[in-house]
Coordinates of C-alpha atoms in Angstrom, one line a residue:
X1 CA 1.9 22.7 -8.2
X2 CA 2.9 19.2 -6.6
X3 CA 2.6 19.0 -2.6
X4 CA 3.7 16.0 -0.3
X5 CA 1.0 16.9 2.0
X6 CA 0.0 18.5 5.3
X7 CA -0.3 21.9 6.2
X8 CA -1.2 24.3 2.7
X9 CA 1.8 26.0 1.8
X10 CA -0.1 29.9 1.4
X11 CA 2.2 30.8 -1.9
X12 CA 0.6 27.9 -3.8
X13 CA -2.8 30.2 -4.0
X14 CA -1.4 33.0 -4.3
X15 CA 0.9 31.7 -7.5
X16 CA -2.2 30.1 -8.6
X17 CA -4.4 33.0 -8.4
X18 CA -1.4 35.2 -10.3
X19 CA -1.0 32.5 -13.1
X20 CA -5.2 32.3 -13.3
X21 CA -4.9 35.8 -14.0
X22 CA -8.1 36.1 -11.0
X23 CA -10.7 34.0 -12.7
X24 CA -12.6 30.9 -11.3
X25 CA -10.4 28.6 -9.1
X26 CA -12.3 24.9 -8.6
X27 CA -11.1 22.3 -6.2
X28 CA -11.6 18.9 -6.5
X29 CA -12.4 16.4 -3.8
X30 CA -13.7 12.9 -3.4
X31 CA -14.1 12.9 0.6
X32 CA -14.3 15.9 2.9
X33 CA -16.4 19.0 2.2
X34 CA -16.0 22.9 0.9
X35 CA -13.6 24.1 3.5
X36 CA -11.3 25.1 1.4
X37 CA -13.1 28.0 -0.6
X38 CA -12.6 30.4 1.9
X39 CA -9.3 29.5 2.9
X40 CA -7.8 30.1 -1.0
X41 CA -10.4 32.8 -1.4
X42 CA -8.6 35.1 0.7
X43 CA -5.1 34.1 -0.9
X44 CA -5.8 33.9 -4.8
X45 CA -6.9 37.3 -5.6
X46 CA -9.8 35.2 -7.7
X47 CA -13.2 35.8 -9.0
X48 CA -14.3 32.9 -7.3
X49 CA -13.8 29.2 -5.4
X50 CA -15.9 26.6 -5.7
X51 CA -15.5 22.8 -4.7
X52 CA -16.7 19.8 -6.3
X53 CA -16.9 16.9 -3.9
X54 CA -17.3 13.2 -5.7
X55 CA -19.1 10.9 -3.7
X56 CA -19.4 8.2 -6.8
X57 CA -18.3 7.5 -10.4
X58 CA -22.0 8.6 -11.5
X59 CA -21.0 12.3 -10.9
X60 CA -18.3 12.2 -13.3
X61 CA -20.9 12.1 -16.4
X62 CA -22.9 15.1 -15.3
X63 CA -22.1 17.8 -17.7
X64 CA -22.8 20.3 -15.2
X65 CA -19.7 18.8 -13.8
X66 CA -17.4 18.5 -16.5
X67 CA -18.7 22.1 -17.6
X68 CA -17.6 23.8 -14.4
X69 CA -13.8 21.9 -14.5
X70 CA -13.5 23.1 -18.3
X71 CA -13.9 26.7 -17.2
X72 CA -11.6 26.6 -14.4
X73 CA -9.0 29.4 -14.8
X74 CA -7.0 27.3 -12.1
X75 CA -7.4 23.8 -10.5
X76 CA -6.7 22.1 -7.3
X77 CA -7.1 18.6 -6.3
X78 CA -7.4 17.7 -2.8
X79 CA -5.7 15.2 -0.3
X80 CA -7.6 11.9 0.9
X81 CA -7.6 8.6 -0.8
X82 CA -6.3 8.6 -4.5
X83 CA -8.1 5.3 -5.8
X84 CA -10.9 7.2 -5.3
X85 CA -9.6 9.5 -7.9
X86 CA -9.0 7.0 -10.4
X87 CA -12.0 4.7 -9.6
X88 CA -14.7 8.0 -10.0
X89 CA -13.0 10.0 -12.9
X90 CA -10.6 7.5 -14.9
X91 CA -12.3 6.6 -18.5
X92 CA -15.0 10.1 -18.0
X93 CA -15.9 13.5 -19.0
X94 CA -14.2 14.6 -15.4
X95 CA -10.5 12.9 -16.9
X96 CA -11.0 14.7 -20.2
X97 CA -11.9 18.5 -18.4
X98 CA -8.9 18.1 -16.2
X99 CA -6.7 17.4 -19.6
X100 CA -8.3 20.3 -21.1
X101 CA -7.2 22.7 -18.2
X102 CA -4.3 21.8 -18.3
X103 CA -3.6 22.0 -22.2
X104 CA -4.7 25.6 -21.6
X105 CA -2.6 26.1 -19.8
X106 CA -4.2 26.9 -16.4
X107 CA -2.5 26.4 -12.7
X108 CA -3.1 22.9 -11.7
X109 CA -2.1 22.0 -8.4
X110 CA -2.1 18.6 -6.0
X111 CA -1.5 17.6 -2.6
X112 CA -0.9 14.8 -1.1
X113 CA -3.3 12.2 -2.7
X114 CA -3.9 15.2 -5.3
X115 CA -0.1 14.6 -6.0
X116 CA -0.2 11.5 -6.5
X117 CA -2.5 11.1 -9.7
X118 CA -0.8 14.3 -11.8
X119 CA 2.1 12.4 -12.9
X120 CA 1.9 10.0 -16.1
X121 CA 2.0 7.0 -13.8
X122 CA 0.5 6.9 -10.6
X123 CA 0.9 4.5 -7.7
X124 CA -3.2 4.0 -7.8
X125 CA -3.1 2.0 -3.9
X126 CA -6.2 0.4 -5.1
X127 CA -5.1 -2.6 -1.9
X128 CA -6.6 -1.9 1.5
X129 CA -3.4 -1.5 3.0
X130 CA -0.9 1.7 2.3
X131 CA 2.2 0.7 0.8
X132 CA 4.8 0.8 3.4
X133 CA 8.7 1.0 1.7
X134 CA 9.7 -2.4 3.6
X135 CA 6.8 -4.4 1.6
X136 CA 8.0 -2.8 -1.5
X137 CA 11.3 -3.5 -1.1
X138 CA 11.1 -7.0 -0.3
X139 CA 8.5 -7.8 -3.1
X140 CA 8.3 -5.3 -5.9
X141 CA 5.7 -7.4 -7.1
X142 CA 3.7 -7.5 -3.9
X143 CA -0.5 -7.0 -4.2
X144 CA -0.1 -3.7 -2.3
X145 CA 2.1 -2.7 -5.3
X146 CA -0.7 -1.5 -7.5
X147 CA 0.3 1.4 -10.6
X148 CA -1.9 2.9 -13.1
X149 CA -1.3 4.9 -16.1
X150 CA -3.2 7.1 -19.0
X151 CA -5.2 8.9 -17.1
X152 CA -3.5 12.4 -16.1
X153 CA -1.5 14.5 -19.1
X154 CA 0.4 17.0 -17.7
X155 CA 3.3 19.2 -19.8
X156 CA 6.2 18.0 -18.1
X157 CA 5.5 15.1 -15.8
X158 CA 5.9 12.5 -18.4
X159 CA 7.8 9.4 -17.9
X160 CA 7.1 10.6 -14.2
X161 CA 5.5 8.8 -10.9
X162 CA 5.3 11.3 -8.0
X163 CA 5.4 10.3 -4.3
X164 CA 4.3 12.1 -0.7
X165 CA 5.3 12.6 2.5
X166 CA 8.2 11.2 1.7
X167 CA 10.7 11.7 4.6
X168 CA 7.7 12.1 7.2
X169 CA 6.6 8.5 6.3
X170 CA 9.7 7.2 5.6
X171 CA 9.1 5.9 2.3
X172 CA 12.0 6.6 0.0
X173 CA 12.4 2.5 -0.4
X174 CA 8.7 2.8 -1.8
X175 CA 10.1 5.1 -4.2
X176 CA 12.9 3.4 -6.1
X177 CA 10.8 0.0 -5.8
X178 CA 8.0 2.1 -8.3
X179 CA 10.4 3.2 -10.3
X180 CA 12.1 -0.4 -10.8
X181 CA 8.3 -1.3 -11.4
X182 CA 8.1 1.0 -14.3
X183 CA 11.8 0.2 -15.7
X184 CA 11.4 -3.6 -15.3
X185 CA 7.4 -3.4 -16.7
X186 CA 9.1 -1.4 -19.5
X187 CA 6.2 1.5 -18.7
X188 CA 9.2 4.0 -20.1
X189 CA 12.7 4.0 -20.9
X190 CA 13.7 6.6 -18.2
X191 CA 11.8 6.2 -15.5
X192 CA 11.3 9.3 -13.4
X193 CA 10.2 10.0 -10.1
X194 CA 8.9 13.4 -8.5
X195 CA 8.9 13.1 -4.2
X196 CA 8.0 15.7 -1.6
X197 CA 7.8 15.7 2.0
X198 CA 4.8 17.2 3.7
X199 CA 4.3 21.3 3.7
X200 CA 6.7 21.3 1.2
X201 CA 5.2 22.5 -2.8
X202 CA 7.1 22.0 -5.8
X203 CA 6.3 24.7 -8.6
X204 CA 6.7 23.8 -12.5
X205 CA 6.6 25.9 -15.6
X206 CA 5.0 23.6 -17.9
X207 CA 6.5 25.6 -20.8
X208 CA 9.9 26.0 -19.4
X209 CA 10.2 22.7 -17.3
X210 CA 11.8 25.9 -14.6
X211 CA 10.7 24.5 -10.7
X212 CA 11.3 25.5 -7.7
X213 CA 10.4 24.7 -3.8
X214 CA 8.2 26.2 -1.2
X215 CA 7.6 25.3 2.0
X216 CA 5.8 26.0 5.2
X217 CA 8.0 28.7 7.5
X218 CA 8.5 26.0 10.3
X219 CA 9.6 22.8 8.3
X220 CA 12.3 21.1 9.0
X221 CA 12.7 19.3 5.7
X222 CA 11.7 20.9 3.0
X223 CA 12.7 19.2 0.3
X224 CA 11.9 17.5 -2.9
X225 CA 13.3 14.9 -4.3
X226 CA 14.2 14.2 -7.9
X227 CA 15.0 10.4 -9.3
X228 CA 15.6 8.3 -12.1
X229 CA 16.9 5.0 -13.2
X230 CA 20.2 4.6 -15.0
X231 CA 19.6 1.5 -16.4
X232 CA 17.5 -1.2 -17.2
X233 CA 17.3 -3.1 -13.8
X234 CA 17.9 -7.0 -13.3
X235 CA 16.7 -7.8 -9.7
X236 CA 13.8 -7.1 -10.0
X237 CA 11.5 -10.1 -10.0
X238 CA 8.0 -11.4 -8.2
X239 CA 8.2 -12.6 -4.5
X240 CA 11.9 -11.8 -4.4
X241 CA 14.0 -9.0 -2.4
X242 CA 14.3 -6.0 -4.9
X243 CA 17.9 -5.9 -6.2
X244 CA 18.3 -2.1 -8.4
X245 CA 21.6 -0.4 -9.0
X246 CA 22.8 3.4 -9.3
X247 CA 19.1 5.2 -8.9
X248 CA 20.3 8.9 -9.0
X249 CA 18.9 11.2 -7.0
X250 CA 19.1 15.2 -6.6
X251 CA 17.7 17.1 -3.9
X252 CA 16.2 20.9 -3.8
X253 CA 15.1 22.7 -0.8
X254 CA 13.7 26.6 -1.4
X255 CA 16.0 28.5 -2.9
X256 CA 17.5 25.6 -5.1
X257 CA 15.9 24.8 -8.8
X258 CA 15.4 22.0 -10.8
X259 CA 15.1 22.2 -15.2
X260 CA 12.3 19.0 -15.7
X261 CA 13.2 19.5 -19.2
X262 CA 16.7 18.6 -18.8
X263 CA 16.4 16.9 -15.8
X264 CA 19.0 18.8 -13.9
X265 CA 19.3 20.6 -10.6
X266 CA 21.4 23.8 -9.7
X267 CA 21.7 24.5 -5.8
X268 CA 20.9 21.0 -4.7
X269 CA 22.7 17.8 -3.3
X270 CA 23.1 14.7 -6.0
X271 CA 23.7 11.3 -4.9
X272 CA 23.0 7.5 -6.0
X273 CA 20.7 4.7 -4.3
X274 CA 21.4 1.1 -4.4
X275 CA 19.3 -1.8 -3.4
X276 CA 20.8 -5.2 -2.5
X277 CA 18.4 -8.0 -2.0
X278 CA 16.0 -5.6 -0.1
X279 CA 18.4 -3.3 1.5
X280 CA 18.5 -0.1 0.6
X281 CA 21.7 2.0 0.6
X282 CA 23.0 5.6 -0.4
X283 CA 26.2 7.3 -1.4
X284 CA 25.6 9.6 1.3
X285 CA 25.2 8.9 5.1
X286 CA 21.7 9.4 5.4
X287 CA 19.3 8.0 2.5
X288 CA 17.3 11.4 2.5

């Protein structure tokens, strides 16, 4: 379960609790406190909810710790600050318990900054300041462009770099300059990207690759967004505008699918993105 953020959508914890089959549901945090337990108590049909908040990489190694992730018969990883994520659990017990949930498999779920570490790279923002689309357009190679990789190992995310609050924040141009990062850095051969806007959940079979979208009842873009690259790019180059060619894109709302598998969409809108020295452009007339 990927979300872009803001309000819970209530269907993730009730899938979650379904796909657990009602047996202990752990939430992960590195900032914040246990308000959650109650919240998905009441949704997930579960023997239990307990949270785990991380206030330094020390915690990682207690096995009392990695003990309690290992048994979760689901998973959820909180908003707030994902270097945090990577700095406390990357390289530790906590990085192997998540892996092992998941190669159960149990219901893992993200949002937000709990989004942005399930893919197979991650956009780690490891600089002080957030990555804002304009910066990353105009240098792919700029310091606030920081990725990581072999942490997570999810089925079906792959090849794939997600990204949050995507229309709210305006940061589709952050989006294709990550991927171009990845194609350029030769991280994969097809490089993928997973985007959401806020209240809006994307939910993956990880045997089947089957998604689909759910959303808050009030949202007024509830979509996710699906991209690759085409081809190996050429413009992409330190302390220069990002040049990138034919990025194709499909878009889901609920009600729509997408096959991760075979990377194809039924009920959805397709379309390309270009980007000229820094400019970026669409097919369509809007880039969302």
């Amino acid at each position: 379960m990927l979300q872009g953020g803001g309000d819970d959508v209530d269907i993730n914890y009730v899938r979650m609790g379904e796909e657990s089959g009602g047996g202990d549901f752990v939430v992960l945090r590195a900032s914040g406190s246990d308000e959650y337990n109650d919240y998905i108590f009441a949704l997930c049909g579960c023997d239990s909810v307990a949270t785990l908040v991380f206030s330094n990489r020390d915690a990682a190694f207690d096995p009392f710790v990695s003990e309690t992730i290992r048994n979760a018969e689901a998973l959820f990883i909180a908003g707030g600050d994902q270097s945090r994520y990577l700095r406390f659990w990357q390289g530790t017990p906590v990085e192997d318990a998540i892996n092992s949930v998941a190669a159960k498999p149990a219901p893992i779920g993200g949002t937000s900054a709990g989004m942005a570490i399930l893919g197979e790279f991650v956009y780690s923002a490891m600089s002080d300041t957030s990555l804002s689309a304009a910066t990353a357009l105009q240098d792919p190679y700029h310091e606030d462009v920081t990725l990581a990789r072999d942490f997570l190992a999810l089925p079906m995310l792959q090849g794939v770099i997600t990204d949050q609050h995507l229309k709210e924040r305006d940061r589709i141009g952050r989006t294709v300059a990550l991927l171009a990062r990845l194609a350029r850095d030769e991280w994969t051969a097809n490089a993928r990207a997973i985007a959401a806007d806020r209240e809006t959940a994307l939910h993956v079979d990880p045997v089947t690759g089957h998604a689909q979208v759910y959303a808050t009842q009030d949202h007024a873009t509830p979509y996710v967004w699906f991209m690759q690259t085409s081809s190996k790019p050429v413009g992409v180059r330190r302390g220069m505008p990002l040049s990138i060619r034919n990025i194709e894109v499909y878009r889901i709302a609920p009600g729509a699918s997408f096959n991760l598998t075979a990377w194809s969409g039924d009920g959805g809108i397709a379309y390309t993105l270009n980007v000229d020295e820094g400019t970026l452009k669409s097919s369509r007339t809007a880039l969302y």
